Amino acid sequence: MVEAVLRTERLTKHFGGLAAVNDISLEFFTDQIHAVIGPNGAGKTTLTSLLSGDLLPTSGRIVLDGEDIAGLSADRVSQRGVGRSYQKTNIFLPFTVFENCRLAAQSRLKSSMRFTRPALRYDDVSREALRALAEVSLEHRAQELAATLSHGEQRQLEIAMTLATRPRILLLDEPLAGMGSEESARMVALLQRLKQAHAMLLVEHDMDAVFALADRLTVMVNGSVLESGAPEQIRASAAVQEAYLGTEELHQ
Amino acid sequence: MRHSRLAAAVLFACLLALVLLPWFAEKYYIQLFTKMMIMAIFAMSLDLLVGYTGLVSLGHAAFFGLAGYVLAFAAPQYQAANLWLSLPLAMAVSGLLALAIGVLVLRTSGIYFIMVTLAFAQMVFFVFHDTKIAGGADGIYVYAKPVAAIAGWEPFSLENHTHFYFVVLVLLVLVYALLRMLLASLFGRVIVGIRVNEQRMRSLGYRTFRYKLVCFVLSGALAGMAGYFAAAQFGFVSPDILGWHQSGSVLMMVILGGMGTLNGAILGAFAMMLLELGFQGLPVVGGVDIGKHWQLLMGGFIVFVVLLLPHGLLGLGRLASRLLRKPAEAGDG
Ligand SMILES: Nc1ncnc2c1ncn2[C@@H]1O[C@H](COP(=O)(O)OP(=O)(O)O)[C@@H](O)[C@H]1O
Ligand SMILES: [Mg+2]
C-alpha cells in the first residue's frame, strides 16, 4: 500500500470557544488532488493554515513523511517541501512580478546570509523564477510591478511563487477565486499537470473545477468532516446534497 | 534610467564638493561638515533598520553613545587611544549590545518595538547617568584624539581637523558603498521583503528573526562607528549622547530626508544640522528672540515636510527633476 505523504490525525483548532477545525483526519498522496469543499466559515482556510504552520493546532497530529510536524513554524514547514497559496492574495505588491518569484526561488538556497554578490547574479535563482512564471504564463509581465496586475494575474503570480519554492505538497486555498474563465481554464490545466509530481490540497468553490480535478473529495461543515471519499460517492451522498451541493445548485 | 543617471550625477557632484571643501572653507566649517558627515553615517545606520527592514527603533542612540564611552575608556586621562584597536573595539561593543537587545526586542513589532527599543536605550542611559563608572551625569572628557599609528608610523593625525575631515569623509563613502552592496545582495533582498510582508517571507521559508537580528547588529555597529568619531571630535562624552533625544533626532533626520534610500538619510542629516544653525542664527525681531526658539521652528518645518512630502526632502528633488524634464521632453518630441 502507498503511504500518505501528509496526513492529519484528529487535528483540532479552537478559537476561544469556537472549534474552527474539529477532529479532522485526512490523507494526501502524491499524484492526487484532495479537494476540500464546504460553505463559508466551514474551517477550510483554518485547516490549510494548520498544515502550513501559519497556525498552531490546539490538538492532534500532522504527519509529514512519517514525522509529526505539528508545532513547527511556517518557515520550517515550507523548507520541508510544503508550499501554500492564500485565499486572500498574499504577495509583495511594491516588487516586480519577477522579484516576487525570485524571492520565492531564493528561499531554496542553503542560506541567504550572503552579503556581497548581487542577488541578480545568482542565475539559477533567476532561471527558477522565470520557469515558475512561465508555468502560469506570466513571463510577459515579469518586469511590471505586482500592484499593477489584474486580480486574476495576482492570483496566478501567487501560484507561481508557491511553485518557485519547489514544493512536494501544494496547499491551494481557492486558487480560482476571482479569475476570468480563460484564466480559470488555464489554471485547471496547470493543476492537472502539477498533480503528476505533487500531493495537493485544493480548497475550491468552483464545482466544475473540483469535479474535473479531484481524486478525493472532503466536505467540511462547521469545522467537521461531513463526508470524505471519491467524488462520485460525494456527489451521490444525500447528506452532502442537503448540506451543501443542493444549496449551491440553487444559487446557480 | 534617466532618473538614476541624474541621481548619480547629483551624488557625484556632492561628493566632489565635499572633497574640495577643505581648500575653500575655514576651520569652523570644516569641523561643522565633519560633524554632519558623522551624523550622516549615524542616520544611514538607522535607515537600514527603519527604511529598509521596517523596524522603527527609538533607541538607536544607545549604540552610538556606548561607542563614545568605549573611546573614553580606551583613552584614560591624557593618553591617546590607538585608532586601529579602539575603533573596532567600540564597534564590536556596540554590536554586542545590539545583539543582546535585538534578541529580546525583535520578538515584538510595530508600536511595541518602538516602545521596547526606547526602554532598553533608557536603561543604558541610566547606567551611565546614575553610576559613577564614567563621571555619571557630568560626563567624561576624551582629552586626546585617537592616534593612527601603525608600528610607529602615523599616516594621518586626527588632531589635525583637515585629516579628521577626510577620515570621516572616506568612512562615509565606505559605509555608503557597503550598504549599497548589502542591499543588492541576497541578504538585502530578504530584509526588504521582511519590511513589505514579513508573514509571507516566513511562509516562503525564511527564518525572518535571524535576518532581522543580523541587520540590527550591523546597524548597531555602524551607529557605534559614528558615535566613536562624534566623541573623538567633541572631546567629551556625557549620558546625553545616548539619550532618547539623540535617538529621536537621528530618526527625524531619516524621516526628513526620506526613508529607505540612504541618500535621504545623508540629506536629512545635513539638512537638519544646517537648519538648526540657520534657525539659531535668526535675529531678535520686535523684542522676540526668534533664534532662541529655534526648536519650535524646526518642529514646524518637520511637520511641514512630513505632511507635504511623503518621501521627505529627497521626494522634493524627484519632483523637481520631473518638472524640469517635462518641458525638455516636450521639446524632444
Ligand atoms: N484568527 C481567527 N480568530 C478567530 N476566529 C477565526 C479566525 N480565523 C477564522 N476564524 C473563524 O473560524 C471559522 C472558520 O473560518 P475559515 O477557516 O476561514 O473558514 P472557510 O475558509 O471554510 O471559509 C469561522 O467561523 C471564522 O470566523
Ligand atoms: Mg477560506
CSV table of N, CA and C in Angstrom, one decimal, chain A residues 42-165:
chain,number,residue,atom,x,y,z
A,42,ALA,N,-16.6,27.2,7.1
A,42,ALA,CA,-16.5,25.7,7.5
A,42,ALA,C,-15.2,25.4,8.1
A,43,GLY,N,-14.2,26.2,7.9
A,43,GLY,CA,-12.9,25.9,8.5
A,43,GLY,C,-11.8,25.4,7.5
A,44,LYS,N,-12.1,25.6,6.2
A,44,LYS,CA,-11.2,25.2,5.2
A,44,LYS,C,-9.8,26.0,5.3
A,45,THR,N,-10.0,27.3,5.4
A,45,THR,CA,-8.7,28.1,5.5
A,45,THR,C,-8.0,27.8,6.7
A,46,THR,N,-8.7,27.6,7.8
A,46,THR,CA,-8.0,27.3,9.1
A,46,THR,C,-7.2,26.0,8.9
A,47,LEU,N,-7.9,25.0,8.3
A,47,LEU,CA,-7.2,23.7,8.1
A,47,LEU,C,-5.9,23.9,7.3
A,48,THR,N,-6.0,24.7,6.2
A,48,THR,CA,-4.9,25.0,5.4
A,48,THR,C,-3.7,25.6,6.2
A,49,SER,N,-4.1,26.6,7.1
A,49,SER,CA,-3.1,27.3,7.9
A,49,SER,C,-2.5,26.4,8.9
A,50,LEU,N,-3.2,25.4,9.4
A,50,LEU,CA,-2.6,24.4,10.3
A,50,LEU,C,-1.6,23.6,9.6
A,51,LEU,N,-1.9,23.2,8.4
A,51,LEU,CA,-1.0,22.3,7.6
A,51,LEU,C,0.3,23.1,7.2
A,52,SER,N,0.1,24.4,7.0
A,52,SER,CA,1.3,25.2,6.5
A,52,SER,C,2.1,25.8,7.7
A,53,GLY,N,1.6,25.6,8.9
A,53,GLY,CA,2.4,26.1,10.0
A,53,GLY,C,2.1,27.6,10.4
A,54,ASP,N,1.1,28.2,9.6
A,54,ASP,CA,0.7,29.5,9.9
A,54,ASP,C,0.0,29.6,11.2
A,55,LEU,N,-0.7,28.5,11.6
A,55,LEU,CA,-1.4,28.4,12.8
A,55,LEU,C,-1.0,27.2,13.6
A,56,LEU,N,-1.0,27.3,14.9
A,56,LEU,CA,-0.6,26.1,15.7
A,56,LEU,C,-1.9,25.4,16.1
A,57,PRO,N,-1.9,24.0,15.9
A,57,PRO,CA,-3.1,23.3,16.3
A,57,PRO,C,-3.3,23.3,17.8
A,58,THR,N,-4.6,23.2,18.2
A,58,THR,CA,-4.9,23.0,19.6
A,58,THR,C,-4.6,21.6,20.0
A,59,SER,N,-4.9,20.6,19.2
A,59,SER,CA,-4.5,19.2,19.4
A,59,SER,C,-4.5,18.5,18.1
A,60,GLY,N,-4.0,17.3,18.2
A,60,GLY,CA,-3.9,16.4,17.0
A,60,GLY,C,-2.5,16.5,16.4
A,61,ARG,N,-2.3,15.6,15.4
A,61,ARG,CA,-1.0,15.5,14.8
A,61,ARG,C,-1.1,15.8,13.3
A,62,ILE,N,0.1,16.3,12.8
A,62,ILE,CA,0.2,16.5,11.3
A,62,ILE,C,1.5,15.7,11.0
A,63,VAL,N,1.3,14.6,10.2
A,63,VAL,CA,2.4,13.7,9.9
A,63,VAL,C,2.9,13.9,8.5
A,64,LEU,N,4.1,14.4,8.4
A,64,LEU,CA,4.7,14.6,7.0
A,64,LEU,C,5.9,13.6,6.9
A,65,ASP,N,5.9,12.7,5.9
A,65,ASP,CA,6.9,11.7,5.7
A,65,ASP,C,7.1,10.9,7.0
A,66,GLY,N,6.1,10.6,7.7
A,66,GLY,CA,6.2,9.8,8.9
A,66,GLY,C,6.6,10.5,10.2
A,67,GLU,N,6.7,11.9,10.1
A,67,GLU,CA,7.2,12.6,11.2
A,67,GLU,C,6.1,13.7,11.6
A,68,ASP,N,5.9,13.8,12.9
A,68,ASP,CA,4.9,14.8,13.4
A,68,ASP,C,5.5,16.2,13.2
A,69,ILE,N,4.9,17.1,12.4
A,69,ILE,CA,5.3,18.4,12.2
A,69,ILE,C,4.4,19.5,12.9
A,70,ALA,N,3.4,19.0,13.6
A,70,ALA,CA,2.5,20.0,14.3
A,70,ALA,C,3.4,20.7,15.3
A,71,GLY,N,3.3,22.1,15.2
A,71,GLY,CA,4.1,22.9,16.1
A,71,GLY,C,5.3,23.5,15.5
A,72,LEU,N,5.7,23.0,14.3
A,72,LEU,CA,6.8,23.7,13.6
A,72,LEU,C,6.3,25.0,13.0
A,73,SER,N,7.2,26.0,12.9
A,73,SER,CA,6.8,27.3,12.4
A,73,SER,C,6.7,27.2,10.9
A,74,ALA,N,6.0,28.2,10.3
A,74,ALA,CA,5.7,28.2,8.9
A,74,ALA,C,7.0,28.1,8.0
A,75,ASP,N,8.1,28.7,8.4
A,75,ASP,CA,9.3,28.7,7.6
A,75,ASP,C,9.9,27.3,7.6
A,76,ARG,N,9.8,26.6,8.7
A,76,ARG,CA,10.3,25.2,8.8
A,76,ARG,C,9.4,24.3,7.9
A,77,VAL,N,8.1,24.5,8.0
A,77,VAL,CA,7.2,23.6,7.2
A,77,VAL,C,7.5,23.8,5.7
A,78,SER,N,7.7,25.1,5.3
A,78,SER,CA,8.0,25.4,4.0
A,78,SER,C,9.2,24.8,3.5
A,79,GLN,N,10.3,24.8,4.3
A,79,GLN,CA,11.5,24.2,4.0
A,79,GLN,C,11.4,22.7,3.8
A,80,ARG,N,10.4,22.1,4.4
A,80,ARG,CA,10.2,20.6,4.3
A,80,ARG,C,9.4,20.3,3.0
A,81,GLY,N,9.1,21.3,2.2
A,81,GLY,CA,8.5,21.0,0.9
A,81,GLY,C,7.0,21.2,0.9
A,82,VAL,N,6.5,22.0,1.8
A,82,VAL,CA,5.1,22.3,1.8
A,82,VAL,C,4.9,23.7,1.3
A,83,GLY,N,4.2,23.9,0.2
A,83,GLY,CA,4.0,25.3,-0.3
A,83,GLY,C,2.6,25.6,-0.3
A,84,ARG,N,2.3,26.9,0.1
A,84,ARG,CA,0.9,27.2,0.1
A,84,ARG,C,0.6,28.5,-0.6
A,85,SER,N,-0.6,28.7,-1.1
A,85,SER,CA,-1.1,30.0,-1.6
A,85,SER,C,-2.3,30.4,-0.7
A,86,TYR,N,-2.6,31.7,-0.7
A,86,TYR,CA,-3.6,32.2,0.3
A,86,TYR,C,-4.8,32.6,-0.5
A,87,GLN,N,-5.9,32.4,0.3
A,87,GLN,CA,-7.2,32.8,-0.3
A,87,GLN,C,-7.3,34.3,-0.6
A,88,LYS,N,-6.7,35.1,0.4
A,88,LYS,CA,-6.6,36.5,0.2
A,88,LYS,C,-5.2,36.7,-0.3
A,89,THR,N,-5.1,37.2,-1.6
A,89,THR,CA,-3.9,37.3,-2.3
A,89,THR,C,-2.8,37.9,-1.4
A,90,ASN,N,-1.7,37.1,-1.3
A,90,ASN,CA,-0.6,37.5,-0.4
A,90,ASN,C,0.7,37.5,-1.1
A,91,ILE,N,1.0,38.7,-1.7
A,91,ILE,CA,2.2,38.8,-2.5
A,91,ILE,C,2.9,40.1,-2.1
A,92,PHE,N,4.1,40.4,-2.7
A,92,PHE,CA,4.8,41.6,-2.4
A,92,PHE,C,4.4,42.7,-3.4
A,93,LEU,N,3.4,43.5,-3.1
A,93,LEU,CA,2.8,44.4,-4.1
A,93,LEU,C,3.8,45.4,-4.7
A,94,PRO,N,4.8,46.0,-3.8
A,94,PRO,CA,5.6,47.0,-4.4
A,94,PRO,C,6.8,46.4,-5.3
A,95,PHE,N,6.9,45.1,-5.3
A,95,PHE,CA,8.0,44.5,-6.1
A,95,PHE,C,7.5,44.1,-7.5
A,96,THR,N,8.5,43.9,-8.4
A,96,THR,CA,8.1,43.4,-9.7
A,96,THR,C,7.6,42.0,-9.6
A,97,VAL,N,6.9,41.6,-10.6
A,97,VAL,CA,6.4,40.2,-10.7
A,97,VAL,C,7.6,39.3,-10.6
A,98,PHE,N,8.7,39.6,-11.3
A,98,PHE,CA,9.9,38.8,-11.3
A,98,PHE,C,10.5,38.7,-9.9
A,99,GLU,N,10.6,39.8,-9.2
A,99,GLU,CA,11.2,39.8,-7.9
A,99,GLU,C,10.4,39.0,-6.9
A,100,ASN,N,9.1,39.0,-7.1
A,100,ASN,CA,8.2,38.2,-6.2
A,100,ASN,C,8.6,36.7,-6.3
A,101,CYS,N,8.8,36.3,-7.6
A,101,CYS,CA,9.1,34.9,-7.8
A,101,CYS,C,10.6,34.6,-7.5
A,102,ARG,N,11.4,35.6,-7.7
A,102,ARG,CA,12.9,35.4,-7.4
A,102,ARG,C,13.1,35.2,-5.9
A,103,LEU,N,12.4,36.0,-5.1
A,103,LEU,CA,12.5,35.9,-3.7
A,103,LEU,C,12.0,34.5,-3.2
A,104,ALA,N,11.0,34.0,-3.9
A,104,ALA,CA,10.5,32.7,-3.5
A,104,ALA,C,11.5,31.6,-3.9
A,105,ALA,N,12.1,31.8,-5.1
A,105,ALA,CA,13.1,30.8,-5.5
A,105,ALA,C,14.4,30.9,-4.6
A,106,GLN,N,14.7,32.1,-4.3
A,106,GLN,CA,15.9,32.3,-3.4
A,106,GLN,C,15.8,31.6,-2.1
A,107,SER,N,14.6,31.4,-1.6
A,107,SER,CA,14.4,30.8,-0.3
A,107,SER,C,14.9,29.3,-0.3
A,108,ARG,N,15.1,28.7,-1.5
A,108,ARG,CA,15.6,27.4,-1.5
A,108,ARG,C,17.1,27.3,-1.5
A,109,LEU,N,17.8,28.4,-1.5
A,109,LEU,CA,19.3,28.4,-1.3
A,109,LEU,C,19.5,27.9,0.1
A,110,LYS,N,20.7,27.4,0.4
A,110,LYS,CA,21.0,26.9,1.7
A,110,LYS,C,20.9,28.0,2.7
A,111,SER,N,21.4,29.2,2.3
A,111,SER,CA,21.3,30.3,3.2
A,111,SER,C,21.2,31.6,2.4
A,112,SER,N,20.5,32.6,2.9
A,112,SER,CA,20.6,33.9,2.3
A,112,SER,C,21.4,34.9,3.0
A,113,MET,N,22.2,34.4,4.0
A,113,MET,CA,23.2,35.2,4.7
A,113,MET,C,24.4,35.4,3.8
A,114,ARG,N,24.1,36.0,2.6
A,114,ARG,CA,25.2,36.3,1.7
A,114,ARG,C,25.2,37.8,1.4
A,115,PHE,N,26.3,38.4,1.6
A,115,PHE,CA,26.3,39.9,1.7
A,115,PHE,C,26.9,40.6,0.6
A,116,THR,N,27.7,40.0,-0.3
A,116,THR,CA,28.5,40.7,-1.3
A,116,THR,C,27.9,40.5,-2.7
A,117,ARG,N,27.8,39.3,-3.2
A,117,ARG,CA,27.4,39.2,-4.6
A,117,ARG,C,26.0,39.6,-4.8
A,118,PRO,N,25.8,40.4,-5.9
A,118,PRO,CA,24.4,40.9,-6.1
A,118,PRO,C,23.4,39.8,-6.3
A,119,ALA,N,22.2,39.9,-5.8
A,119,ALA,CA,21.2,38.8,-5.9
A,119,ALA,C,20.9,38.5,-7.3
A,120,LEU,N,21.0,39.5,-8.2
A,120,LEU,CA,20.6,39.2,-9.6
A,120,LEU,C,21.6,38.4,-10.3
A,121,ARG,N,22.8,38.2,-9.7
A,121,ARG,CA,23.8,37.4,-10.3
A,121,ARG,C,23.7,35.9,-10.0
A,122,TYR,N,22.7,35.5,-9.2
A,122,TYR,CA,22.5,34.1,-8.9
A,122,TYR,C,21.6,33.6,-10.1
A,123,ASP,N,22.2,33.1,-11.1
A,123,ASP,CA,21.5,32.8,-12.3
A,123,ASP,C,20.5,31.7,-12.1
A,124,ASP,N,20.9,30.7,-11.3
A,124,ASP,CA,20.0,29.6,-11.1
A,124,ASP,C,18.7,30.0,-10.4
A,125,VAL,N,18.8,31.0,-9.5
A,125,VAL,CA,17.6,31.5,-8.8
A,125,VAL,C,16.7,32.2,-9.8
A,126,SER,N,17.3,33.1,-10.7
A,126,SER,CA,16.6,33.8,-11.7
A,126,SER,C,15.9,32.9,-12.6
A,127,ARG,N,16.6,31.9,-13.0
A,127,ARG,CA,16.0,30.9,-14.0
A,127,ARG,C,14.8,30.2,-13.4
A,128,GLU,N,15.0,29.8,-12.2
A,128,GLU,CA,13.9,29.1,-11.5
A,128,GLU,C,12.7,30.0,-11.4
A,129,ALA,N,12.9,31.3,-11.1
A,129,ALA,CA,11.8,32.3,-11.0
A,129,ALA,C,11.1,32.4,-12.4
A,130,LEU,N,11.9,32.5,-13.4
A,130,LEU,CA,11.3,32.6,-14.8
A,130,LEU,C,10.5,31.3,-15.1
A,131,ARG,N,11.0,30.2,-14.7
A,131,ARG,CA,10.4,28.9,-15.0
A,131,ARG,C,9.0,28.9,-14.4
A,132,ALA,N,9.0,29.4,-13.1
A,132,ALA,CA,7.7,29.4,-12.4
A,132,ALA,C,6.7,30.4,-13.0
A,133,LEU,N,7.2,31.5,-13.5
A,133,LEU,CA,6.3,32.5,-14.1
A,133,LEU,C,5.8,31.9,-15.4
A,134,ALA,N,6.6,31.1,-16.1
A,134,ALA,CA,6.2,30.5,-17.4
A,134,ALA,C,5.1,29.5,-17.1
A,135,GLU,N,5.2,28.8,-16.0
A,135,GLU,CA,4.1,27.8,-15.7
A,135,GLU,C,2.8,28.5,-15.6
A,136,VAL,N,2.7,29.7,-15.1
A,136,VAL,CA,1.4,30.3,-15.1
A,136,VAL,C,1.2,31.4,-16.2
A,137,SER,N,2.1,31.3,-17.2
A,137,SER,CA,2.0,32.2,-18.3
A,137,SER,C,2.0,33.7,-18.0
A,138,LEU,N,3.0,34.0,-17.1
A,138,LEU,CA,3.1,35.5,-16.7
A,138,LEU,C,4.4,36.0,-17.1
A,139,GLU,N,5.2,35.3,-17.9
A,139,GLU,CA,6.6,35.8,-18.2
A,139,GLU,C,6.5,37.2,-18.8
A,140,HIS,N,5.5,37.5,-19.7
A,140,HIS,CA,5.5,38.7,-20.3
A,140,HIS,C,5.2,39.9,-19.4
A,141,ARG,N,4.8,39.6,-18.2
A,141,ARG,CA,4.6,40.7,-17.2
A,141,ARG,C,5.7,40.8,-16.2
A,142,ALA,N,6.8,40.1,-16.4
A,142,ALA,CA,7.9,39.9,-15.4
A,142,ALA,C,8.3,41.2,-14.8
A,143,GLN,N,8.5,42.3,-15.6
A,143,GLN,CA,9.1,43.5,-15.2
A,143,GLN,C,8.0,44.5,-14.6
A,144,GLU,N,6.8,44.1,-14.7
A,144,GLU,CA,5.7,45.0,-14.1
A,144,GLU,C,5.7,44.9,-12.6
A,145,LEU,N,5.2,46.0,-12.0
A,145,LEU,CA,5.0,45.9,-10.5
A,145,LEU,C,3.8,45.0,-10.2
A,146,ALA,N,4.0,44.2,-9.2
A,146,ALA,CA,2.9,43.3,-8.9
A,146,ALA,C,1.6,44.0,-8.6
A,147,ALA,N,1.7,45.2,-8.0
A,147,ALA,CA,0.5,46.0,-7.7
A,147,ALA,C,-0.3,46.4,-8.9
A,148,THR,N,0.3,46.4,-10.1
A,148,THR,CA,-0.3,46.9,-11.3
A,148,THR,C,-1.0,45.7,-12.0
A,149,LEU,N,-0.9,44.5,-11.6
A,149,LEU,CA,-1.5,43.3,-12.2
A,149,LEU,C,-3.0,43.3,-11.9
A,150,SER,N,-3.8,42.7,-12.8
A,150,SER,CA,-5.2,42.5,-12.5
A,150,SER,C,-5.3,41.4,-11.4
A,151,HIS,N,-6.5,41.4,-10.8
A,151,HIS,CA,-6.7,40.5,-9.7
A,151,HIS,C,-6.4,39.0,-10.1
A,152,GLY,N,-6.9,38.6,-11.2
A,152,GLY,CA,-6.6,37.3,-11.7
A,152,GLY,C,-5.1,37.0,-11.9
A,153,GLU,N,-4.4,38.0,-12.4
A,153,GLU,CA,-3.0,37.8,-12.6
A,153,GLU,C,-2.2,37.7,-11.3
A,154,GLN,N,-2.7,38.5,-10.3
A,154,GLN,CA,-2.1,38.4,-9.0
A,154,GLN,C,-2.3,37.0,-8.4
A,155,ARG,N,-3.4,36.4,-8.6
A,155,ARG,CA,-3.7,35.1,-8.2
A,155,ARG,C,-2.7,34.1,-8.8
A,156,GLN,N,-2.5,34.3,-10.1
A,156,GLN,CA,-1.5,33.4,-10.9
A,156,GLN,C,-0.1,33.6,-10.3
A,157,LEU,N,0.2,34.9,-10.1
A,157,LEU,CA,1.6,35.2,-9.5
A,157,LEU,C,1.8,34.4,-8.2
A,158,GLU,N,0.7,34.4,-7.4
A,158,GLU,CA,0.9,33.8,-6.1
A,158,GLU,C,1.1,32.3,-6.3
A,159,ILE,N,0.5,31.7,-7.2
A,159,ILE,CA,0.7,30.3,-7.5
A,159,ILE,C,2.2,30.1,-8.0
A,160,ALA,N,2.6,31.0,-8.9
A,160,ALA,CA,4.0,30.9,-9.4
A,160,ALA,C,5.0,31.0,-8.2
A,161,MET,N,4.7,31.9,-7.3
A,161,MET,CA,5.6,32.0,-6.1
A,161,MET,C,5.7,30.7,-5.4
A,162,THR,N,4.5,30.1,-5.2
A,162,THR,CA,4.5,28.8,-4.5
A,162,THR,C,5.3,27.8,-5.2
A,163,LEU,N,5.1,27.8,-6.5
A,163,LEU,CA,5.8,26.8,-7.3
A,163,LEU,C,7.4,27.0,-7.3
A,164,ALA,N,7.7,28.3,-7.2
A,164,ALA,CA,9.2,28.6,-7.2
A,164,ALA,C,9.9,28.1,-6.0
A,165,THR,N,9.2,27.7,-5.0
A,165,THR,CA,9.8,27.1,-3.8
A,165,THR,C,10.0,25.6,-4.0
